[in-house]
PDB file of C-alpha atoms and ligand atoms in Angstrom:
ATOM      1  CA  ILE A   6      -6.822  10.131 -15.557  1.00 98.00           C
ATOM      2  CA  LEU A   7      -9.537  12.440 -16.947  1.00 98.00           C
ATOM      3  CA  ARG A   8      -8.614  14.922 -19.696  1.00 98.00           C
ATOM      4  CA  GLY A   9      -4.880  14.353 -19.430  1.00 98.00           C
ATOM      5  CA  SER A  10      -2.594  13.062 -22.186  1.00 98.00           C
ATOM      6  CA  VAL A  11      -0.708   9.887 -23.036  1.00 98.00           C
ATOM      7  CA  ALA A  12       2.555   9.972 -21.054  1.00 98.00           C
ATOM      8  CA  ARG A  13       5.899   9.983 -22.877  1.00 98.00           C
ATOM      9  CA  PRO A  14       6.755   6.264 -22.956  1.00 98.00           C
ATOM     10  CA  HIS A  15       8.965   5.128 -20.057  1.00 97.00           C
ATOM     11  CA  LEU A  16       9.605   8.686 -18.781  1.00 98.00           C
ATOM     12  CA  LYS A  17       7.943   7.693 -15.503  1.00 98.00           C
ATOM     13  CA  PRO A  18       9.981   4.532 -14.876  1.00 98.00           C
ATOM     14  CA  TYR A  19       8.831   4.377 -11.237  1.00 98.00           C
ATOM     15  CA  MET A  20       5.200   3.683 -12.201  1.00 99.00           C
ATOM     16  CA  ALA A  21       3.704   0.316 -11.263  1.00 99.00           C
ATOM     17  CA  SER A  22       0.454  -1.335 -12.315  1.00 98.00           C
ATOM     18  CA  LEU A  23      -1.046  -3.485  -9.540  1.00 98.00           C
ATOM     19  CA  GLN A  24      -2.841  -6.353 -11.251  1.00 98.00           C
ATOM     20  CA  LEU A  25      -5.104  -9.293 -10.482  1.00 98.00           C
ATOM     21  CA  ASP A  26      -5.472 -12.038 -13.130  1.00 97.00           C
ATOM     22  CA  GLY A  27      -3.869  -9.744 -15.709  1.00 97.00           C
ATOM     23  CA  GLN A  28      -6.222  -6.821 -15.030  1.00 98.00           C
ATOM     24  CA  HIS A  29      -4.995  -3.389 -13.935  1.00 98.00           C
ATOM     25  CA  ILE A  30      -6.552  -2.557 -10.555  1.00 98.00           C
ATOM     26  CA  CYS A  31      -4.482   0.294  -9.103  1.00 98.00           C
ATOM     27  CA  GLY A  32      -1.356   2.361  -9.557  1.00 98.00           C
ATOM     28  CA  GLY A  33       1.722   2.314  -7.366  1.00 98.00           C
ATOM     29  CA  PHE A  34       5.363   3.284  -7.560  1.00 99.00           C
ATOM     30  CA  LEU A  35       8.800   1.874  -6.809  1.00 98.00           C
ATOM     31  CA  ILE A  36      10.268   3.380  -3.622  1.00 98.00           C
ATOM     32  CA  ALA A  37      13.124   0.812  -3.264  1.00 98.00           C
ATOM     33  CA  GLU A  38      14.410  -2.132  -5.342  1.00 98.00           C
ATOM     34  CA  GLN A  39      12.050  -4.593  -3.658  1.00 98.00           C
ATOM     35  CA  TRP A  40       9.262  -2.256  -2.525  1.00 98.00           C
ATOM     36  CA  VAL A  41       6.238  -0.572  -4.122  1.00 98.00           C
ATOM     37  CA  LEU A  42       4.014   2.010  -2.394  1.00 98.00           C
ATOM     38  CA  SER A  43       0.301   2.165  -3.200  1.00 98.00           C
ATOM     39  CA  ALA A  44      -3.082   2.722  -1.479  1.00 98.00           C
ATOM     40  CA  ALA A  45      -4.623   0.389   1.117  1.00 98.00           C
ATOM     41  CA  HIS A  46      -8.123   0.814  -0.412  1.00 98.00           C
ATOM     42  CA  CYS A  47      -6.819  -1.058  -3.480  1.00 98.00           C
ATOM     43  CA  THR A  48      -7.065  -4.316  -1.516  1.00 97.00           C
ATOM     44  CA  GLU A  49     -10.800  -3.831  -0.857  1.00 96.00           C
ATOM     45  CA  GLU A  50     -12.043  -6.070  -3.644  1.00 89.00           C
ATOM     46  CA  THR A  51      -9.106  -8.457  -3.904  1.00 93.00           C
ATOM     47  CA  ASP A  52     -10.663 -11.055  -1.608  1.00 92.00           C
ATOM     48  CA  GLY A  53      -7.312 -11.623   0.146  1.00 91.00           C
ATOM     49  CA  LYS A  54      -5.411 -12.405  -3.095  1.00 96.00           C
ATOM     50  CA  LEU A  55      -1.940 -10.899  -3.579  1.00 97.00           C
ATOM     51  CA  PHE A  56      -1.382  -8.452  -6.434  1.00 98.00           C
ATOM     52  CA  GLN A  57       1.065  -8.952  -9.233  1.00 98.00           C
ATOM     53  CA  VAL A  58       3.156  -5.842  -9.997  1.00 98.00           C
ATOM     54  CA  LEU A  59       3.921  -4.775 -13.554  1.00 98.00           C
ATOM     55  CA  LEU A  60       7.070  -2.616 -13.857  1.00 98.00           C
ATOM     56  CA  GLY A  61       8.760  -1.029 -16.872  1.00 98.00           C
ATOM     57  CA  ALA A  62       5.477  -0.667 -18.778  1.00 98.00           C
ATOM     58  CA  HIS A  63       3.919   2.024 -20.922  1.00 98.00           C
ATOM     59  CA  SER A  64       1.343  -0.163 -22.696  1.00 98.00           C
ATOM     60  CA  LEU A  65      -0.482  -2.712 -20.531  1.00 98.00           C
ATOM     61  CA  THR A  66      -0.734  -5.190 -23.422  1.00 98.00           C
ATOM     62  CA  GLU A  67       2.107  -4.694 -25.937  1.00 98.00           C
ATOM     63  CA  PRO A  68       5.525  -6.325 -25.500  1.00 98.00           C
ATOM     64  CA  GLU A  69       8.124  -3.759 -24.334  1.00 98.00           C
ATOM     65  CA  PRO A  70      11.865  -4.197 -23.709  1.00 97.00           C
ATOM     66  CA  HIS A  71      11.955  -3.884 -19.899  1.00 98.00           C
ATOM     67  CA  LYS A  72       8.366  -4.742 -19.027  1.00 98.00           C
ATOM     68  CA  ARG A  73       8.172  -7.403 -16.318  1.00 98.00           C
ATOM     69  CA  LEU A  74       5.477  -8.798 -14.023  1.00 98.00           C
ATOM     70  CA  TYR A  75       6.695  -9.353 -10.459  1.00 98.00           C
ATOM     71  CA  GLN A  76       5.175 -11.607  -7.854  1.00 98.00           C
ATOM     72  CA  VAL A  77       4.495 -10.077  -4.452  1.00 98.00           C
ATOM     73  CA  ARG A  78       5.964 -11.727  -1.336  1.00 97.00           C
ATOM     74  CA  ALA A  79       3.877  -9.735   1.173  1.00 97.00           C
ATOM     75  CA  GLN A  80       1.486  -6.770   1.390  1.00 98.00           C
ATOM     76  CA  PHE A  81       1.466  -4.380   4.358  1.00 98.00           C
ATOM     77  CA  PRO A  82      -1.588  -2.083   4.584  1.00 98.00           C
ATOM     78  CA  HIS A  83      -1.066   0.748   7.086  1.00 98.00           C
ATOM     79  CA  PRO A  84      -2.558  -0.436  10.428  1.00 98.00           C
ATOM     80  CA  GLY A  85      -4.695   2.707  10.616  1.00 98.00           C
ATOM     81  CA  SER A  86      -6.309   2.189   7.175  1.00 98.00           C
ATOM     82  CA  ASN A  87      -9.948   1.127   7.021  1.00 95.00           C
ATOM     83  CA  ILE A  88     -12.853   0.926   4.586  1.00 95.00           C
ATOM     84  CA  HIS A  89     -14.865   3.690   6.263  1.00 95.00           C
ATOM     85  CA  ASN A  90     -12.572   6.664   5.595  1.00 95.00           C
ATOM     86  CA  ASN A  91      -9.416   7.758   3.787  1.00 96.00           C
ATOM     87  CA  LYS A  92      -7.157   7.784   6.848  1.00 98.00           C
ATOM     88  CA  ASP A  93      -3.701   6.189   6.542  1.00 98.00           C
ATOM     89  CA  ASP A  94      -4.611   4.935   3.055  1.00 98.00           C
ATOM     90  CA  LEU A  95      -1.191   3.416   2.258  1.00 98.00           C
ATOM     91  CA  LEU A  96      -0.102  -0.068   1.171  1.00 98.00           C
ATOM     92  CA  LEU A  97       3.474  -1.360   0.991  1.00 98.00           C
ATOM     93  CA  LEU A  98       4.133  -4.299  -1.316  1.00 98.00           C
ATOM     94  CA  GLN A  99       7.297  -6.384  -0.961  1.00 98.00           C
ATOM     95  CA  LEU A 100       8.252  -7.933  -4.305  1.00 98.00           C
ATOM     96  CA  GLU A 101       9.264 -11.590  -4.417  1.00 97.00           C
ATOM     97  CA  GLU A 102      12.721 -10.410  -5.532  1.00 97.00           C
ATOM     98  CA  LYS A 103      14.582  -7.147  -6.139  1.00 98.00           C
ATOM     99  CA  ALA A 104      13.378  -5.422  -9.304  1.00 98.00           C
ATOM    100  CA  GLU A 105      15.906  -5.279 -12.092  1.00 98.00           C
ATOM    101  CA  LEU A 106      16.628  -1.512 -12.405  1.00 98.00           C
ATOM    102  CA  ASN A 107      17.195  -0.060 -15.868  1.00 98.00           C
ATOM    103  CA  ALA A 108      16.172   2.884 -18.084  1.00 97.00           C
ATOM    104  CA  ASP A 109      12.493   1.894 -17.768  1.00 98.00           C
ATOM    105  CA  VAL A 110      12.522   0.764 -14.107  1.00 98.00           C
ATOM    106  CA  ARG A 111      13.716   3.292 -11.555  1.00 98.00           C
ATOM    107  CA  VAL A 112      13.059   4.194  -7.911  1.00 98.00           C
ATOM    108  CA  LEU A 113      11.255   7.496  -7.193  1.00 98.00           C
ATOM    109  CA  PRO A 114      12.362   9.368  -4.046  1.00 98.00           C
ATOM    110  CA  PHE A 115       9.574  10.400  -1.700  1.00 98.00           C
ATOM    111  CA  GLN A 116       9.356  13.550   0.454  1.00 98.00           C
ATOM    112  CA  ARG A 117      10.639  13.026   4.013  1.00 98.00           C
ATOM    113  CA  GLU A 118      10.303  16.612   5.229  1.00 98.00           C
ATOM    114  CA  ASP A 119       6.864  17.023   6.791  1.00 98.00           C
ATOM    115  CA  ARG A 120       5.922  20.413   5.351  1.00 98.00           C
ATOM    116  CA  ASP A 121       2.891  21.246   3.152  1.00 98.00           C
ATOM    117  CA  VAL A 122       3.450  21.730  -0.571  1.00 98.00           C
ATOM    118  CA  ALA A 123       2.488  25.374  -1.256  1.00 98.00           C
ATOM    119  CA  ALA A 124      -0.919  25.999  -2.810  1.00 98.00           C
ATOM    120  CA  ASP A 125      -0.797  26.609  -6.596  1.00 98.00           C
ATOM    121  CA  THR A 126       2.307  24.389  -6.932  1.00 98.00           C
ATOM    122  CA  VAL A 127       1.769  22.458 -10.182  1.00 98.00           C
ATOM    123  CA  CYS A 128       2.349  18.741  -9.682  1.00 98.00           C
ATOM    124  CA  GLU A 129       1.954  15.753 -11.981  1.00 98.00           C
ATOM    125  CA  VAL A 130      -0.025  12.538 -11.542  1.00 98.00           C
ATOM    126  CA  ALA A 131      -0.092   9.519 -13.865  1.00 98.00           C
ATOM    127  CA  GLY A 132      -2.008   6.281 -14.122  1.00 98.00           C
ATOM    128  CA  TRP A 133      -3.870   3.686 -16.157  1.00 98.00           C
ATOM    129  CA  GLY A 134      -7.158   4.697 -14.532  1.00 98.00           C
ATOM    130  CA  THR A 135     -10.324   5.548 -16.462  1.00 98.00           C
ATOM    131  CA  ILE A 136      -9.993   8.388 -18.985  1.00 98.00           C
ATOM    132  CA  ASP A 137     -13.661   9.408 -19.413  1.00 97.00           C
ATOM    133  CA  HIS A 138     -17.031   9.331 -17.654  1.00 96.00           C
ATOM    134  CA  SER A 139     -17.995   6.151 -19.537  1.00 97.00           C
ATOM    135  CA  GLY A 140     -15.180   4.388 -17.639  1.00 97.00           C
ATOM    136  CA  THR A 141     -12.967   3.764 -20.671  1.00 98.00           C
ATOM    137  CA  ARG A 142      -9.757   2.108 -19.499  1.00 98.00           C
ATOM    138  CA  PRO A 143      -6.594   3.088 -21.435  1.00 98.00           C
ATOM    139  CA  ASP A 144      -3.942   0.694 -22.655  1.00 98.00           C
ATOM    140  CA  LYS A 145      -1.207   3.325 -22.285  1.00 98.00           C
ATOM    141  CA  LEU A 146      -0.115   5.354 -19.254  1.00 98.00           C
ATOM    142  CA  HIS A 147      -1.801   8.781 -19.039  1.00 98.00           C
ATOM    143  CA  GLN A 148      -0.675  11.823 -17.063  1.00 98.00           C
ATOM    144  CA  VAL A 149      -2.045  15.213 -16.072  1.00 98.00           C
ATOM    145  CA  GLU A 150      -0.675  18.313 -14.349  1.00 98.00           C
ATOM    146  CA  ARG A 151      -2.722  19.641 -11.440  1.00 98.00           C
ATOM    147  CA  PRO A 152      -2.298  22.598  -9.061  1.00 98.00           C
ATOM    148  CA  VAL A 153      -2.222  21.956  -5.315  1.00 98.00           C
ATOM    149  CA  ILE A 154      -5.063  23.659  -3.407  1.00 98.00           C
ATOM    150  CA  SER A 155      -4.768  24.640   0.248  1.00 98.00           C
ATOM    151  CA  ARG A 156      -6.185  22.406   2.951  1.00 98.00           C
ATOM    152  CA  ASP A 157      -8.479  25.266   4.043  1.00 98.00           C
ATOM    153  CA  VAL A 158     -10.018  25.528   0.574  1.00 98.00           C
ATOM    154  CA  CYS A 159     -10.234  21.731   0.284  1.00 98.00           C
ATOM    155  CA  ASN A 160     -11.929  21.549   3.699  1.00 98.00           C
ATOM    156  CA  HIS A 161     -14.532  24.134   2.812  1.00 98.00           C
ATOM    157  CA  ARG A 162     -18.128  23.159   3.650  1.00 98.00           C
ATOM    158  CA  THR A 163     -18.933  22.934  -0.094  1.00 98.00           C
ATOM    159  CA  ARG A 164     -15.848  20.765  -0.823  1.00 98.00           C
ATOM    160  CA  HIS A 165     -14.611  18.031   1.551  1.00 97.00           C
ATOM    161  CA  ASP A 166     -16.154  19.743   4.600  1.00 97.00           C
ATOM    162  CA  GLY A 167     -13.400  19.347   7.182  1.00 98.00           C
ATOM    163  CA  THR A 168     -12.433  15.718   6.416  1.00 97.00           C
ATOM    164  CA  ILE A 169      -8.951  16.577   5.041  1.00 98.00           C
ATOM    165  CA  THR A 170      -6.417  15.950   7.828  1.00 98.00           C
ATOM    166  CA  ARG A 171      -2.843  17.267   7.966  1.00 98.00           C
ATOM    167  CA  ASN A 172      -1.815  13.872   6.555  1.00 98.00           C
ATOM    168  CA  MET A 173      -3.709  14.585   3.329  1.00 98.00           C
ATOM    169  CA  MET A 174      -3.400  17.121   0.508  1.00 98.00           C
ATOM    170  CA  CYS A 175      -5.614  18.129  -2.413  1.00 98.00           C
ATOM    171  CA  THR A 176      -5.376  19.179  -6.044  1.00 98.00           C
ATOM    172  CA  ASP A 177      -7.906  21.057  -8.149  1.00 98.00           C
ATOM    173  CA  SER A 178     -10.312  18.688  -9.905  1.00 98.00           C
ATOM    174  CA  ARG A 179     -12.019  21.051 -12.357  1.00 98.00           C
ATOM    175  CA  ARG A 180     -12.219  18.909 -15.510  1.00 97.00           C
ATOM    176  CA  LYS A 181      -8.719  17.392 -15.337  1.00 98.00           C
ATOM    177  CA  ASP A 182      -8.541  14.850 -12.534  1.00 98.00           C
ATOM    178  CA  THR A 183      -7.607  11.422 -11.212  1.00 98.00           C
ATOM    179  CA  CYS A 184     -10.233   8.674 -11.433  1.00 98.00           C
ATOM    180  CA  LYS A 185     -10.997   4.976 -10.879  1.00 98.00           C
ATOM    181  CA  GLY A 186      -7.813   2.916 -11.223  1.00 98.00           C
ATOM    182  CA  ASP A 187      -5.451   5.831 -10.534  1.00 98.00           C
ATOM    183  CA  SER A 188      -5.527   5.168  -6.783  1.00 98.00           C
ATOM    184  CA  GLY A 189      -2.111   4.306  -5.384  1.00 98.00           C
ATOM    185  CA  GLY A 190      -0.163   6.342  -7.920  1.00 98.00           C
ATOM    186  CA  PRO A 191       2.213   9.140  -6.864  1.00 99.00           C
ATOM    187  CA  LEU A 192       1.585  12.896  -6.948  1.00 99.00           C
ATOM    188  CA  VAL A 193       4.989  14.154  -8.113  1.00 99.00           C
ATOM    189  CA  CYS A 194       6.020  17.752  -7.372  1.00 98.00           C
ATOM    190  CA  GLY A 195       9.489  18.863  -8.437  1.00 98.00           C
ATOM    191  CA  GLY A 196      10.570  15.276  -9.126  1.00 98.00           C
ATOM    192  CA  VAL A 197       9.677  14.035  -5.646  1.00 98.00           C
ATOM    193  CA  ALA A 198       6.641  11.953  -4.616  1.00 99.00           C
ATOM    194  CA  GLU A 199       4.639  14.114  -2.199  1.00 99.00           C
ATOM    195  CA  GLY A 200       1.373  12.142  -2.128  1.00 98.00           C
ATOM    196  CA  VAL A 201      -0.407   8.910  -3.001  1.00 98.00           C
ATOM    197  CA  VAL A 202      -3.743   9.050  -4.901  1.00 98.00           C
ATOM    198  CA  THR A 203      -6.719   8.026  -2.752  1.00 98.00           C
ATOM    199  CA  ALA A 204     -10.209   7.535  -4.175  1.00 94.00           C
ATOM    200  CA  GLY A 205     -11.756   9.763  -1.512  1.00 88.00           C
ATOM    201  CA  SER A 206     -15.308  10.570  -2.548  1.00 87.00           C
ATOM    202  CA  ARG A 207     -14.768   8.499  -5.747  1.00 94.00           C
ATOM    203  CA  VAL A 208     -16.018  11.481  -7.768  1.00 96.00           C
ATOM    204  CA  CYS A 209     -13.927  12.405 -10.833  1.00 98.00           C
ATOM    205  CA  GLY A 210     -13.622  15.745 -12.644  1.00 98.00           C
ATOM    206  CA  ASN A 211     -16.014  17.708 -10.415  1.00 98.00           C
ATOM    207  CA  TYR A 212     -14.460  20.924  -9.077  1.00 97.00           C
ATOM    208  CA  LYS A 213     -16.570  20.587  -5.909  1.00 98.00           C
ATOM    209  CA  LYS A 214     -14.713  17.391  -4.969  1.00 98.00           C
ATOM    210  CA  PRO A 215     -10.958  18.087  -5.240  1.00 98.00           C
ATOM    211  CA  ALA A 216      -8.672  15.072  -5.621  1.00 98.00           C
ATOM    212  CA  ILE A 217      -7.295  13.801  -2.317  1.00 98.00           C
ATOM    213  CA  TYR A 218      -3.827  12.340  -1.694  1.00 98.00           C
ATOM    214  CA  THR A 219      -2.246  10.757   1.344  1.00 98.00           C
ATOM    215  CA  ARG A 220       0.845  12.881   2.142  1.00 98.00           C
ATOM    216  CA  ILE A 221       3.900  10.619   2.333  1.00 99.00           C
ATOM    217  CA  ALA A 222       6.256  12.587   4.638  1.00 98.00           C
ATOM    218  CA  PRO A 223       4.216  11.909   7.817  1.00 98.00           C
ATOM    219  CA  TYR A 224       4.604   8.164   7.143  1.00 98.00           C
ATOM    220  CA  ALA A 225       8.359   8.057   6.401  1.00 98.00           C
ATOM    221  CA  ASP A 226       9.116   6.310   9.716  1.00 98.00           C
ATOM    222  CA  TRP A 227       6.398   3.687   9.163  1.00 98.00           C
ATOM    223  CA  ILE A 228       7.666   3.030   5.623  1.00 98.00           C
ATOM    224  CA  ASP A 229      11.275   2.698   6.852  1.00 98.00           C
ATOM    225  CA  SER A 230      10.294   0.384   9.721  1.00 98.00           C
ATOM    226  CA  VAL A 231       8.265  -1.978   7.530  1.00 98.00           C
ATOM    227  CA  MET A 232      11.041  -2.168   4.925  1.00 98.00           C
ATOM    228  CA  ALA A 233      13.697  -2.743   7.612  1.00 97.00           C
ATOM    229  CA  SER A 234      11.671  -5.393   9.459  1.00 92.00           C
ATOM    230  CA  ALA A 235      10.726  -7.395   6.370  1.00 87.00           C
ATOM    231  CA  ASP A 236      14.135  -7.116   4.650  1.00 75.00           C
ATOM    232  CA  GLY A 237      15.691  -8.597   7.774  1.00 56.00           C
TER     233      GLY A 237
HETATM  234  N1  LIG B 319     -10.823  12.155  -8.410  1.00 72.79           N
HETATM  235  C1  LIG B 319     -10.599  11.420  -7.202  1.00 72.79           C
HETATM  236  C2  LIG B 319     -10.487   9.946  -7.452  1.00 72.79           C
HETATM  237  C3  LIG B 319      -9.217   9.337  -7.415  1.00 72.79           C
HETATM  238  C4  LIG B 319      -9.113   7.960  -7.605  1.00 72.79           C
HETATM  239  C5  LIG B 319     -10.253   7.182  -7.833  1.00 72.79           C
HETATM  240  C6  LIG B 319     -11.514   7.806  -7.890  1.00 72.79           C
HETATM  241  N2  LIG B 319     -12.705   7.136  -8.148  1.00 72.79           N
HETATM  242  C7  LIG B 319     -12.883   5.806  -7.991  1.00 72.79           C
HETATM  243  O1  LIG B 319     -12.056   5.031  -7.579  1.00 72.79           O
HETATM  244  C8  LIG B 319     -14.248   5.344  -8.371  1.00 72.79           C
HETATM  245  C9  LIG B 319     -15.047   6.133  -9.181  1.00 72.79           C
HETATM  246  C10 LIG B 319     -16.315   5.665  -9.561  1.00 72.79           C
HETATM  247  C11 LIG B 319     -16.796   4.453  -9.134  1.00 72.79           C
HETATM  248  C12 LIG B 319     -15.967   3.703  -8.321  1.00 72.79           C
HETATM  249  N3  LIG B 319     -16.165   2.496  -7.779  1.00 72.79           N
HETATM  250  C13 LIG B 319     -15.068   2.182  -7.095  1.00 72.79           C
HETATM  251  C14 LIG B 319     -14.935   0.907  -6.387  1.00 72.79           C
HETATM  252  N4  LIG B 319     -13.781   0.668  -5.695  1.00 72.79           N
HETATM  253  O2  LIG B 319     -15.859   0.138  -6.459  1.00 72.79           O
HETATM  254  C15 LIG B 319     -14.130   3.155  -7.158  1.00 72.79           C
HETATM  255  C16 LIG B 319     -14.705   4.136  -7.951  1.00 72.79           C
HETATM  256  C17 LIG B 319     -11.616   9.188  -7.702  1.00 72.79           C
END
């Protein structure tokens, strides 16, 4: 998160850190007791290894009362996701067991009504992604508020030039923005997850490249079917 602030500890109890060998790779969030939603692109450099999921954390390194690292039973990238574009950039992770819910570990509801969030709506995004252009990685969760921009503005020739589909949404990226390592985290508007951070053009903090999110509502049926099929 560029030019945001340190989040209030454990006030975003749905936040997950997807890790490999103890290193934060991507964000994610708890959508059910045994399920985390993130971005499919996060698996690009994992060489087929399964993530571990850290829940209940504010600091990535310090001991905290309800912090716990969960093993992942299975990962389900959306079948339409691919390395060449941002389409269907969603990843479902089934935890090895149900997460223990408490004050620091909570499920975040996601939007099921497929209707665009109005432009200028101020939403919030959090993550342990890089906090400056030198690529400094924070120990503590950061957050930033960003206004939604319309798909027409985001698709302007000088911005994302028509690549933003109706399954994506954008927020203004002038100065304050998401960045490397924030992918997979939720864009929260009015207490509901409306989008999932996608790296898009990988650029951070440049107003010409607004941040891109995969809208969740269009994928509610896919999410429900994967959870139902795997839960048995
Ligand atoms: N503001 C939009 C936004 C949201 C989330 C992430 C990103 N930017 C990256 O993720 C990124 C940036 C720079 C080098 C990079 N290399 C790699 C990589 N996977 O090798 C990713 C990146 C941008």
